[in-house]
Coordinates of C-alpha atoms in Angstrom, one line a residue:
Chain A
X10 CA -1.0 -15.3 -22.1
X11 CA 1.3 -13.6 -19.7
X12 CA 0.4 -14.0 -16.0
X13 CA 2.1 -11.7 -13.5
X14 CA 1.8 -13.5 -10.3
X15 CA 2.5 -12.2 -6.8
X16 CA 4.1 -14.7 -4.4
X17 CA 3.6 -12.8 -1.2
X18 CA 6.3 -12.2 1.3
X19 CA 7.5 -15.2 3.3
X20 CA 7.4 -18.7 1.9
X21 CA 6.1 -21.0 -0.8
X22 CA 2.6 -21.3 0.7
X23 CA 2.0 -17.5 0.4
X24 CA 1.1 -17.9 -3.2
X25 CA -2.7 -17.7 -3.8
X26 CA -4.7 -20.7 -4.8
X27 CA -5.4 -19.0 -8.1
X28 CA -1.7 -18.2 -8.6
X29 CA -0.7 -21.8 -7.8
X30 CA -3.1 -23.3 -10.3
X31 CA -1.7 -21.1 -13.1
X32 CA 2.0 -22.0 -12.2
X33 CA 1.3 -25.7 -12.2
X34 CA -0.2 -25.5 -15.7
X35 CA 2.0 -22.8 -17.4
X36 CA 4.2 -23.6 -20.3
X37 CA 7.1 -21.7 -18.8
X38 CA 7.7 -20.2 -15.3
X39 CA 10.1 -17.4 -14.5
X40 CA 11.0 -16.1 -11.0
X41 CA 12.0 -12.5 -10.8
X42 CA 14.9 -12.6 -8.3
X43 CA 16.7 -9.3 -8.2
X44 CA 14.4 -6.9 -6.4
X45 CA 13.3 -9.0 -3.4
X46 CA 13.5 -12.6 -2.1
X47 CA 11.3 -15.1 -0.4
X48 CA 12.6 -16.6 2.8
X49 CA 12.8 -20.0 1.0
X50 CA 15.0 -20.9 -2.0
X51 CA 14.3 -21.9 -5.6
X52 CA 14.5 -25.6 -4.9
X53 CA 11.8 -25.3 -2.2
X54 CA 9.6 -23.5 -4.7
X55 CA 10.2 -26.1 -7.4
X56 CA 9.4 -28.9 -5.1
X57 CA 6.2 -27.2 -4.0
X58 CA 5.1 -26.4 -7.6
X59 CA 6.2 -29.8 -8.8
X60 CA 8.1 -28.3 -11.7
X61 CA 11.2 -26.4 -12.7
X62 CA 11.4 -22.6 -12.8
X63 CA 13.8 -20.2 -14.5
X64 CA 15.4 -17.5 -12.5
X65 CA 14.9 -14.1 -14.3
X66 CA 17.7 -11.7 -13.4
X67 CA 17.6 -8.0 -14.2
X68 CA 19.4 -8.5 -17.5
X69 CA 16.8 -11.0 -18.7
X70 CA 13.8 -8.9 -17.6
X71 CA 15.1 -5.5 -18.7
X72 CA 17.1 -6.3 -21.9
X73 CA 15.8 -9.7 -23.1
X74 CA 12.1 -9.6 -22.2
X75 CA 11.2 -11.0 -25.6
X76 CA 12.8 -14.2 -24.5
X77 CA 10.3 -14.3 -21.6
X78 CA 7.4 -13.4 -24.0
X79 CA 8.4 -15.8 -26.8
X80 CA 5.3 -17.6 -28.2
X81 CA 3.1 -16.1 -25.4
X82 CA 0.4 -15.5 -28.0
X83 CA -0.1 -19.3 -27.9
X84 CA 1.5 -20.4 -24.7
X85 CA 1.0 -19.6 -21.0
X86 CA 3.8 -17.8 -19.3
X87 CA 3.9 -17.4 -15.5
X88 CA 6.1 -14.5 -14.3
X89 CA 6.5 -14.8 -10.6
X90 CA 7.4 -11.8 -8.4
X91 CA 8.0 -11.8 -4.7
X92 CA 5.4 -9.6 -3.1
X93 CA 3.2 -8.1 -5.8
X94 CA 4.2 -7.5 -9.5
X95 CA 3.1 -3.9 -9.2
X96 CA 4.5 -3.4 -5.7
X97 CA 7.8 -1.7 -4.8
X98 CA 9.2 -2.6 -8.2
X99 CA 6.7 -2.4 -10.9
X100 CA 6.9 -4.5 -14.0
X101 CA 5.0 -2.2 -16.2
X102 CA 7.8 -2.3 -18.8
X103 CA 7.1 -6.0 -19.3
X104 CA 3.4 -5.4 -19.7
X105 CA 4.0 -2.5 -22.2
X106 CA 6.1 -4.9 -24.2
X107 CA 3.4 -7.6 -24.1
X108 CA 0.8 -5.1 -25.2
X109 CA 2.9 -4.1 -28.1
X110 CA 3.2 -7.7 -29.2
X111 CA -0.5 -8.3 -28.8
X112 CA -0.1 -10.6 -25.9
X113 CA -2.9 -10.6 -23.4
X114 CA -1.9 -10.4 -19.7
X115 CA -3.4 -10.9 -16.3
X116 CA -2.3 -9.8 -12.9
X117 CA -2.7 -12.1 -9.9
X118 CA -2.3 -9.8 -6.9
X119 CA -0.7 -10.6 -3.5
X120 CA 0.5 -8.9 -0.4
X121 CA 3.6 -6.7 -0.8
X122 CA 5.6 -4.9 1.9
X123 CA 3.7 -1.7 0.9
X124 CA 0.4 -3.0 2.4
X125 CA 1.6 -5.7 4.8
X126 CA 3.4 -3.1 6.8
X127 CA -0.1 -2.4 8.2
X128 CA 0.7 -5.3 10.5
X129 CA 2.8 -2.8 12.6
X130 CA -0.5 -1.5 13.8
X131 CA 0.1 1.9 12.1
X132 CA -2.8 2.9 9.9
X133 CA -2.0 2.6 6.2
X134 CA -4.2 5.6 5.7
X135 CA -1.6 7.7 7.4
X136 CA 1.4 6.7 5.3
X137 CA 2.9 9.1 2.8
X138 CA 5.1 8.3 -0.1
X139 CA 7.4 5.3 0.2
X140 CA 11.2 5.9 0.2
X141 CA 14.2 3.7 -0.7
X142 CA 17.5 3.8 1.0
X143 CA 20.8 2.6 -0.6
X144 CA 24.0 1.7 1.1
X145 CA 26.3 4.7 1.6
X146 CA 29.9 4.2 0.4
X147 CA 32.9 6.3 1.3
X148 CA 32.4 8.5 -1.7
X149 CA 28.7 8.3 -2.3
X150 CA 26.1 9.1 0.4
X151 CA 22.9 10.0 -1.4
X152 CA 20.7 11.9 1.1
X153 CA 17.8 12.6 -1.3
X154 CA 15.5 10.2 0.6
X155 CA 15.6 12.8 3.3
X156 CA 13.6 15.3 1.2
X157 CA 10.8 12.8 0.7
X158 CA 10.7 12.1 4.4
X159 CA 10.6 15.8 5.0
X160 CA 7.6 16.1 2.7
X161 CA 5.7 13.3 4.5
X162 CA 6.6 14.7 7.9
X163 CA 5.5 18.1 6.8
X164 CA 1.9 16.8 6.6
X165 CA 2.2 14.5 9.6
X166 CA 2.5 11.2 7.8
X167 CA 4.4 7.9 8.4
X168 CA 7.1 6.9 6.0
X169 CA 8.0 3.3 4.9
X170 CA 11.6 3.0 4.0
X171 CA 12.6 0.1 1.8
X172 CA 16.1 -1.1 2.3
X173 CA 18.8 -1.8 -0.2
X174 CA 19.4 -5.3 -1.6
X175 CA 22.5 -6.3 -3.5
X176 CA 22.0 -9.4 -5.6
X177 CA 24.3 -10.6 -8.3
X178 CA 26.7 -7.6 -7.9
X179 CA 30.2 -7.7 -9.3
X180 CA 33.2 -6.2 -7.5
X181 CA 34.8 -3.2 -9.2
X182 CA 37.8 -5.4 -10.0
X183 CA 35.8 -8.2 -11.5
X184 CA 33.8 -5.8 -13.5
X185 CA 36.9 -4.1 -14.9
X186 CA 38.3 -7.4 -15.9
X187 CA 35.1 -8.5 -17.4
X188 CA 34.8 -11.5 -15.0
X189 CA 31.2 -12.6 -14.5
X190 CA 31.8 -13.4 -10.8
X191 CA 29.3 -12.2 -8.3
X192 CA 29.5 -11.1 -4.7
X193 CA 27.4 -12.8 -2.1
X194 CA 23.9 -11.3 -1.8
X195 CA 23.5 -8.6 0.9
X196 CA 20.5 -7.2 2.5
X197 CA 20.4 -3.9 4.5
X198 CA 19.4 -4.3 8.1
X199 CA 17.2 -2.0 10.3
X200 CA 20.3 -1.1 12.3
X201 CA 22.2 -0.1 9.2
X202 CA 19.3 2.0 8.0
X203 CA 18.9 3.8 11.3
X204 CA 22.6 4.4 11.5
X205 CA 22.6 5.9 8.0
X206 CA 19.6 8.1 9.0
X207 CA 21.7 9.5 11.9
X208 CA 24.7 9.9 9.5
X209 CA 22.5 11.9 7.2
X210 CA 21.6 14.3 9.9
X211 CA 25.4 14.9 10.4
X212 CA 26.0 15.4 6.7
X213 CA 23.1 17.9 6.4
X214 CA 24.3 19.8 9.5
X215 CA 27.8 20.1 8.2
X216 CA 26.6 21.2 4.8
X217 CA 24.5 23.9 6.5
X218 CA 27.4 25.1 8.6
X219 CA 29.7 25.3 5.5
X220 CA 27.0 27.3 3.7
X221 CA 26.7 29.7 6.6
X222 CA 30.5 30.2 6.8
X223 CA 30.6 30.8 3.1
X224 CA 27.9 33.5 3.3
X225 CA 30.2 35.6 5.6
X226 CA 29.0 38.0 8.3
X227 CA 25.5 38.4 7.0
X228 CA 23.3 41.0 8.7
X229 CA 20.4 38.6 8.7
X230 CA 21.6 35.4 10.4
X231 CA 19.8 32.4 8.8
X232 CA 17.5 30.4 11.0
X233 CA 18.9 26.9 11.3
X234 CA 16.7 24.5 9.5
X235 CA 14.6 22.3 11.8
X236 CA 15.5 18.7 11.2
X237 CA 12.5 16.6 10.4
X238 CA 13.7 13.7 12.6
X239 CA 16.2 13.3 15.4
X240 CA 18.1 10.5 17.1
X241 CA 15.2 10.2 19.5
X242 CA 12.6 10.1 16.8
X243 CA 10.4 6.9 17.0
X244 CA 10.6 4.3 14.3
X245 CA 9.6 0.7 13.9
X246 CA 12.0 -1.9 12.6
X247 CA 10.3 -4.8 10.8
X248 CA 11.9 -8.2 9.9
X249 CA 10.6 -11.2 7.9
X250 CA 7.1 -9.8 7.7
X251 CA 4.4 -12.4 7.2
X252 CA 6.5 -15.3 8.4
X253 CA 6.3 -17.1 11.7
X254 CA 9.8 -15.6 12.4
X255 CA 8.3 -12.1 12.0
X256 CA 9.8 -9.5 14.4
X257 CA 9.0 -5.9 15.1
X258 CA 10.9 -3.5 17.3
X259 CA 9.8 0.1 18.1
X260 CA 12.4 2.4 19.4
X261 CA 14.3 5.7 18.8
X262 CA 16.6 5.8 15.8
X263 CA 19.5 5.8 18.2
X264 CA 18.2 2.6 19.8
X265 CA 17.4 0.9 16.4
X266 CA 20.9 1.7 15.2
X267 CA 22.1 -0.6 18.0
X268 CA 19.5 -3.3 17.4
X269 CA 19.7 -6.7 15.8
X270 CA 16.5 -8.1 14.2
X271 CA 18.2 -11.1 12.7
X272 CA 18.1 -12.5 9.2
X273 CA 16.6 -10.5 6.2
X274 CA 14.4 -9.0 4.9
X275 CA 14.1 -5.8 6.9
X276 CA 12.2 -2.6 6.5
X277 CA 11.8 0.5 8.7
X278 CA 8.9 2.8 9.3
X279 CA 9.4 6.4 10.6
X280 CA 6.5 7.6 12.7
X281 CA 4.6 10.7 11.5
X282 CA 3.3 13.3 13.9
X283 CA -0.3 12.3 13.2
X284 CA 0.2 9.0 15.0
X285 CA -2.7 8.5 17.4
X286 CA -3.4 6.7 20.7
X287 CA -4.7 3.4 19.1
X288 CA -1.5 3.2 17.2
X289 CA 0.5 3.9 20.4
X290 CA -1.3 1.1 22.3
X291 CA -0.5 -1.3 19.6
X292 CA 3.2 -0.5 19.0
X293 CA 4.1 0.0 22.7
X294 CA 3.9 -3.8 23.0
X295 CA 7.2 -4.2 21.1
X296 CA 9.1 -1.2 22.1
X297 CA 12.8 -1.4 23.1
X298 CA 12.4 0.6 26.4
X299 CA 9.1 1.8 27.7
X300 CA 10.7 4.9 29.2
X301 CA 12.4 6.2 26.1
X302 CA 9.3 5.3 24.1
X303 CA 7.0 7.3 26.3
X304 CA 9.4 10.3 26.4
X305 CA 9.7 10.4 22.6
X306 CA 5.9 9.9 22.1
X307 CA 5.2 12.8 24.5
X308 CA 7.8 15.0 22.7
X309 CA 6.8 14.3 19.1
X310 CA 3.3 12.8 19.1
X311 CA 1.6 13.8 22.3
X312 CA -1.4 16.2 21.7
Chain B
X10 CA -4.7 -19.1 18.4
X11 CA -6.3 -16.2 16.4
X12 CA -5.4 -16.1 12.7
X13 CA -6.2 -12.9 10.8
X14 CA -6.4 -14.0 7.3
X15 CA -6.5 -11.8 4.2
X16 CA -8.8 -13.1 1.4
X17 CA -7.5 -10.9 -1.4
X18 CA -9.8 -9.0 -3.7
X19 CA -11.9 -11.0 -6.2
X20 CA -13.0 -14.5 -5.5
X21 CA -12.6 -17.6 -3.4
X22 CA -9.3 -18.6 -5.1
X23 CA -7.5 -15.4 -4.0
X24 CA -6.9 -16.8 -0.5
X25 CA -3.3 -18.0 -0.1
X26 CA -2.4 -21.6 0.2
X27 CA -1.3 -21.0 3.8
X28 CA -4.6 -19.2 4.6
X29 CA -6.7 -22.0 3.1
X30 CA -4.9 -24.6 5.1
X31 CA -5.7 -22.8 8.3
X32 CA -9.4 -22.2 7.3
X33 CA -10.0 -25.8 6.6
X34 CA -8.6 -26.9 10.0
X35 CA -9.8 -24.1 12.2
X36 CA -12.3 -24.7 15.0
X37 CA -14.4 -21.6 14.1
X38 CA -14.3 -19.4 11.0
X39 CA -15.6 -15.8 10.9
X40 CA -15.9 -13.6 7.8
X41 CA -15.8 -9.9 8.4
X42 CA -18.4 -8.6 6.0
X43 CA -19.1 -4.9 6.6
X44 CA -16.1 -3.1 5.3
X45 CA -15.6 -4.8 1.9
X46 CA -16.9 -7.7 -0.1
X47 CA -15.5 -10.3 -2.4
X48 CA -17.2 -10.7 -5.8
X49 CA -18.5 -14.1 -4.7
X50 CA -21.0 -14.8 -1.9
X51 CA -20.8 -16.7 1.4
X52 CA -22.2 -20.0 -0.1
X53 CA -19.4 -20.0 -2.7
X54 CA -16.8 -19.6 0.0
X55 CA -18.3 -22.3 2.2
X56 CA -18.4 -24.7 -0.7
X57 CA -14.8 -24.0 -1.6
X58 CA -13.6 -24.3 2.0
X59 CA -15.8 -27.4 2.6
X60 CA -17.2 -26.0 5.8
X61 CA -19.5 -23.4 7.3
X62 CA -18.5 -19.9 8.2
X63 CA -20.1 -17.3 10.4
X64 CA -20.7 -13.8 9.1
X65 CA -19.2 -11.2 11.5
X66 CA -21.0 -7.9 11.3
X67 CA -19.8 -4.7 12.8
X68 CA -21.7 -5.2 16.0
X69 CA -20.1 -8.7 16.6
X70 CA -16.5 -7.5 15.8
X71 CA -16.7 -4.2 17.7
X72 CA -19.0 -4.9 20.6
X73 CA -18.8 -8.7 21.1
X74 CA -15.3 -9.6 20.1
X75 CA -15.1 -11.9 23.1
X76 CA -17.6 -14.1 21.4
X77 CA -15.1 -14.4 18.5
X78 CA -12.2 -15.0 20.9
X79 CA -14.0 -17.5 23.2
X80 CA -11.6 -20.4 24.0
X81 CA -9.0 -19.1 21.6
X82 CA -6.4 -20.0 24.1
X83 CA -7.1 -23.7 23.2
X84 CA -8.9 -23.5 19.9
X85 CA -8.0 -22.2 16.5
X86 CA -10.0 -19.2 15.3
X87 CA -9.8 -18.0 11.7
X88 CA -11.0 -14.4 11.2
X89 CA -11.3 -13.7 7.4
X90 CA -11.1 -10.3 6.0
X91 CA -11.5 -9.3 2.4
X92 CA -8.3 -7.7 1.2
X93 CA -5.8 -7.7 4.1
X94 CA -6.7 -7.6 7.8
X95 CA -4.5 -4.5 8.2
X96 CA -5.5 -2.9 5.0
X97 CA -8.1 -0.1 4.6
X98 CA -9.9 -1.1 7.8
X99 CA -7.5 -2.4 10.4
X100 CA -8.5 -4.9 13.0
X101 CA -6.0 -3.8 15.6
X102 CA -8.8 -3.6 18.1
X103 CA -9.4 -7.3 17.9
X104 CA -5.6 -8.0 18.2
X105 CA -5.4 -5.7 21.3
X106 CA -8.2 -7.6 22.9
X107 CA -6.6 -11.0 22.0
X108 CA -3.3 -9.8 23.5
X109 CA -5.1 -8.7 26.7
X110 CA -6.6 -12.2 27.0
X111 CA -3.2 -13.8 26.4
X112 CA -4.3 -15.3 23.1
X113 CA -1.5 -15.7 20.5
X114 CA -2.2 -14.4 17.0
X115 CA -0.8 -14.5 13.5
X116 CA -1.4 -12.4 10.4
X117 CA -1.7 -14.1 7.0
X118 CA -1.2 -11.2 4.6
X119 CA -2.9 -10.8 1.2
X120 CA -3.4 -8.1 -1.4
X121 CA -5.5 -5.2 -0.5
X122 CA -6.8 -2.3 -2.7
X123 CA -4.0 -0.2 -1.1
X124 CA -1.3 -2.1 -3.0
X125 CA -3.2 -3.8 -5.8
X126 CA -4.0 -0.3 -7.1
X127 CA -0.4 -0.5 -8.5
X128 CA -2.0 -2.4 -11.4
X129 CA -3.2 0.9 -12.8
X130 CA 0.5 1.4 -13.8
X131 CA 0.9 4.3 -11.4
X132 CA 4.0 3.9 -9.2
X133 CA 3.0 3.0 -5.6
X134 CA 6.0 5.0 -4.5
X135 CA 4.3 8.1 -5.6
X136 CA 1.0 7.7 -3.7
X137 CA 0.3 10.0 -0.7
X138 CA -2.1 9.2 2.0
X139 CA -5.3 7.3 1.2
X140 CA -8.6 9.1 1.4
X141 CA -12.2 7.9 2.0
X142 CA -15.3 9.3 0.4
X143 CA -18.8 8.9 1.8
X144 CA -22.1 9.6 0.1
X145 CA -23.3 13.1 0.3
X146 CA -26.9 13.6 1.5
X147 CA -29.1 16.7 1.2
X148 CA -28.0 17.9 4.6
X149 CA -24.5 16.4 5.0
X150 CA -21.8 16.9 2.5
X151 CA -18.5 16.3 4.3
X152 CA -15.7 17.8 2.2
X153 CA -12.8 17.0 4.6
X154 CA -11.4 14.5 2.1
X155 CA -10.5 17.6 0.0
X156 CA -7.9 18.8 2.5
X157 CA -6.1 15.4 2.4
X158 CA -6.0 15.5 -1.4
X159 CA -4.7 19.0 -1.2
X160 CA -1.9 17.9 1.0
X161 CA -1.0 15.1 -1.4
X162 CA -1.2 17.4 -4.4
X163 CA 0.9 19.9 -2.7
X164 CA 3.9 17.5 -2.9
X165 CA 2.9 16.1 -6.3
X166 CA 1.5 12.7 -5.2
X167 CA -1.3 10.5 -6.4
X168 CA -4.3 9.9 -4.2
X169 CA -6.3 6.7 -3.8
X170 CA -9.9 7.3 -2.9
X171 CA -11.8 4.5 -1.3
X172 CA -15.5 4.6 -1.9
X173 CA -18.4 4.3 0.5
X174 CA -20.1 1.0 1.2
X175 CA -23.4 0.7 2.9
X176 CA -24.0 -2.8 4.3
X177 CA -26.8 -3.7 6.8
X178 CA -28.0 -0.1 7.0
X179 CA -31.4 0.6 8.5
X180 CA -33.7 3.3 7.2
X181 CA -34.3 6.2 9.6
X182 CA -37.9 5.0 9.9
X183 CA -37.0 1.4 10.7
X184 CA -34.4 2.6 13.2
X185 CA -36.9 4.9 14.9
X186 CA -39.4 2.1 15.2
X187 CA -36.7 -0.3 16.4
X188 CA -37.2 -2.6 13.4
X189 CA -34.2 -4.7 12.5
X190 CA -34.9 -4.4 8.8
X191 CA -32.0 -3.7 6.5
X192 CA -31.7 -1.8 3.3
X193 CA -30.1 -3.5 0.3
X194 CA -26.3 -3.1 0.2
X195 CA -25.0 -0.2 -1.8
X196 CA -21.6 0.5 -3.2
X197 CA -20.4 3.9 -4.5
X198 CA -19.4 4.0 -8.1
X199 CA -16.6 5.8 -9.9
X200 CA -19.1 8.1 -11.5
X201 CA -20.7 9.0 -8.2
X202 CA -17.3 9.7 -6.7
X203 CA -16.2 11.9 -9.6
X204 CA -19.6 13.8 -9.5
X205 CA -19.1 14.4 -5.7
X206 CA -15.6 15.7 -6.3
X207 CA -17.0 18.2 -8.8
X208 CA -19.8 19.1 -6.4
X209 CA -17.2 19.7 -3.7
X210 CA -15.5 22.3 -5.9
X211 CA -18.8 24.1 -6.2
X212 CA -19.3 24.0 -2.4
X213 CA -15.9 25.3 -1.7
X214 CA -16.3 28.1 -4.3
X215 CA -19.6 29.2 -2.8
X216 CA -18.1 29.1 0.7
X217 CA -15.3 31.3 -0.4
X218 CA -17.6 33.8 -2.2
X219 CA -19.7 34.0 1.0
X220 CA -16.6 34.6 3.1
X221 CA -15.5 37.4 0.7
X222 CA -18.9 39.1 0.8
X223 CA -18.9 38.9 4.5
X224 CA -15.6 40.6 4.8
X225 CA -17.0 43.7 3.0
X226 CA -15.0 46.1 0.9
X227 CA -11.6 45.1 2.1
X228 CA -8.7 47.2 0.9
X229 CA -6.7 44.0 0.3
X230 CA -8.8 41.7 -1.9
X231 CA -8.1 38.1 -1.0
X232 CA -6.4 36.0 -3.7
X233 CA -8.9 33.2 -4.7
X234 CA -7.6 29.9 -3.5
X235 CA -6.2 27.8 -6.3
X236 CA -8.3 24.6 -6.5
X237 CA -6.1 21.5 -6.2
X238 CA -8.1 19.7 -8.9
X239 CA -10.5 20.8 -11.6
X240 CA -13.2 19.2 -13.8
X241 CA -10.4 18.5 -16.4
X242 CA -8.0 16.9 -13.9
X243 CA -7.0 13.3 -14.8
X244 CA -8.1 10.4 -12.7
X245 CA -8.4 6.6 -13.1
X246 CA -11.5 4.7 -12.2
X247 CA -10.9 1.1 -11.2
X248 CA -13.5 -1.6 -11.0
X249 CA -13.4 -5.2 -9.7
X250 CA -9.6 -5.2 -9.3
X251 CA -7.9 -8.5 -9.5
X252 CA -10.8 -10.3 -11.2
X253 CA -11.1 -11.3 -14.8
X254 CA -13.8 -8.7 -15.0
X255 CA -11.4 -6.0 -13.9
X256 CA -11.8 -2.6 -15.7
X257 CA -9.9 0.6 -15.7
X258 CA -10.8 3.9 -17.2
X259 CA -8.6 7.0 -17.3
X260 CA -10.3 10.3 -18.0
X261 CA -11.0 13.8 -16.7
X262 CA -13.2 14.0 -13.6
X263 CA -16.0 15.4 -15.9
X264 CA -15.6 12.4 -18.1
X265 CA -15.6 9.9 -15.3
X266 CA -18.7 11.5 -13.7
X267 CA -20.5 10.3 -16.9
X268 CA -18.8 6.9 -17.0
X269 CA -20.3 3.5 -16.2
X270 CA -17.7 0.9 -15.0
X271 CA -20.4 -1.7 -14.1
X272 CA -20.8 -3.8 -10.9
X273 CA -18.9 -3.0 -7.7
X274 CA -16.3 -2.6 -6.2
X275 CA -15.0 0.6 -7.5
X276 CA -12.1 2.9 -6.5
X277 CA -10.7 6.1 -7.9
X278 CA -7.2 7.4 -8.2
X279 CA -6.5 11.1 -8.7
X280 CA -3.2 11.7 -10.6
X281 CA -0.5 13.8 -8.9
X282 CA 1.7 16.3 -10.7
X283 CA 4.7 14.0 -10.4
X284 CA 3.3 11.5 -12.8
X285 CA 5.9 10.6 -15.4
X286 CA 6.1 9.4 -18.9
X287 CA 6.3 5.7 -18.2
X288 CA 3.1 6.0 -16.2
X289 CA 1.5 8.0 -19.1
X290 CA 2.4 5.3 -21.6
X291 CA 0.7 2.7 -19.4
X292 CA -2.6 4.5 -18.6
X293 CA -3.1 6.1 -22.0
X294 CA -4.1 2.6 -23.1
X295 CA -7.4 2.8 -21.2
X296 CA -8.2 6.5 -21.6
X297 CA -11.7 7.7 -22.4
X298 CA -10.6 10.1 -25.2
X299 CA -7.0 10.4 -26.4
X300 CA -7.5 14.1 -27.2
X301 CA -8.8 15.2 -23.7
X302 CA -6.2 12.9 -22.1
X303 CA -3.3 14.5 -24.0
X304 CA -4.7 18.0 -23.3
X305 CA -5.0 17.4 -19.5
X306 CA -1.7 15.7 -19.3
X307 CA 0.1 18.6 -21.0
X308 CA -1.8 21.1 -18.7
X309 CA -1.1 19.4 -15.4
X310 CA 1.7 16.8 -15.8
X311 CA 3.8 18.0 -18.8
X312 CA 7.2 19.0 -17.8

């Protein structure tokens, strides 16, 4: 039997009672540790469970899943995932493989960032599709997330942005030399995300200007595209959701780009136009500046 | 201190270890019991927690929240919510009231239908806004949910539909006579939801035909609006998510309207155009008929 068990978001006590019972009795326990992290380490989990666990990196899960599933027809395998196994990163591949081997499976759900973000006070009903943001490099600045945000904004919806995580990454040099040496883990912050959103506006503006110059002296001057967000658009930065160290900060993107919400994990929510007064009452409590908050609310969300 | 504690979806063991610790030590424990239910009753919960709990109906939570919050400056109050307290129904009102009384609060997250629906194998990334469906009556058939689905479908996204629940409802006669007698609880099924979706298509078609007739012999015949879904559109019915009695069924709306997924709770997911092959592999496993499934997939989701 394969159990896919959600661990929730913050620490070892966020597992469900049902999940914990299975973990303590399972023949083997794996912890998926490349798409998210708890705020406690493996040793803390092992001490809490009273048993050892095996870290499952991307290679093991994606290329060697039969190792995980070995003898699962007769043994109990607990596969632990931070958040929920079908949350931001789904483990449908592993289930498909289990099915093909005739291994029964069960899902033990838990909170993931995708629903716990309701703690911001924004209605989950009014969220559109979720977006991911990766770190820009000097030569690679993928702005495709912008199109998804534009789709959500087009129908007035909030957007949850999941931020990049680099775990077990090799430097280009180590990779070239075949050295299995890994860089320290890195987690994108709310301020980095907001700064990249502002940078994206610049990139798109430049691209548009270049396209216009290229088109020469056209007789029908193109209407400049209306950006779907601006430096004074409101967003909420969320840090360490579900822990006692949880922190939320509502401000303009320009303000959040200068913020510091402390240790990981962070996420960001961009407010949609449909935001209503009850949501406003709730989030105003943790705004950076009441004045800029009210000004941006009146500009983008006032009715 | 006010704790808002998610109970998860299925039974008493879906509470988190952290949540359970708080419940067992709290001065008072309330169970919000009008927006969703666990698949076990109050007695089972009380026996598991080893203490008594107070059922909080809509009236208590919405009109008498100060009763719940009494002495919470000095006492510990556990407010239990099926799923997550900021899930489908948010309890931001109660938090706003606590804040105004200077009562600290903490949220103990858990799975809600809004993220656990990832267990269908559909990517949570590709879900648009969530929609609610209420029971149609002879005189009241609100089709506004259709517009939200249309917005999601317009950008290719899946839609989760939450189904109506009637708990502690009075009959019109009892209400008129001021008798506090309540009807048995009712929970909308996947087949009722699918049938109402088909009925909605008929209602919208009739409304359009009437509008056309009313406009007389116009010289510019209006293009009939393309319906965003059809009787052969694919959807997934989900029942008792997170329990060992969990059941999923993927079929056309016409097929699901004839289905029987057993006891509550049920939800339905309407597939968006962006559905991809990995999702197909996963959901095909629980389709009503492979032939109709393949036909509808090719028609609406094939690339």
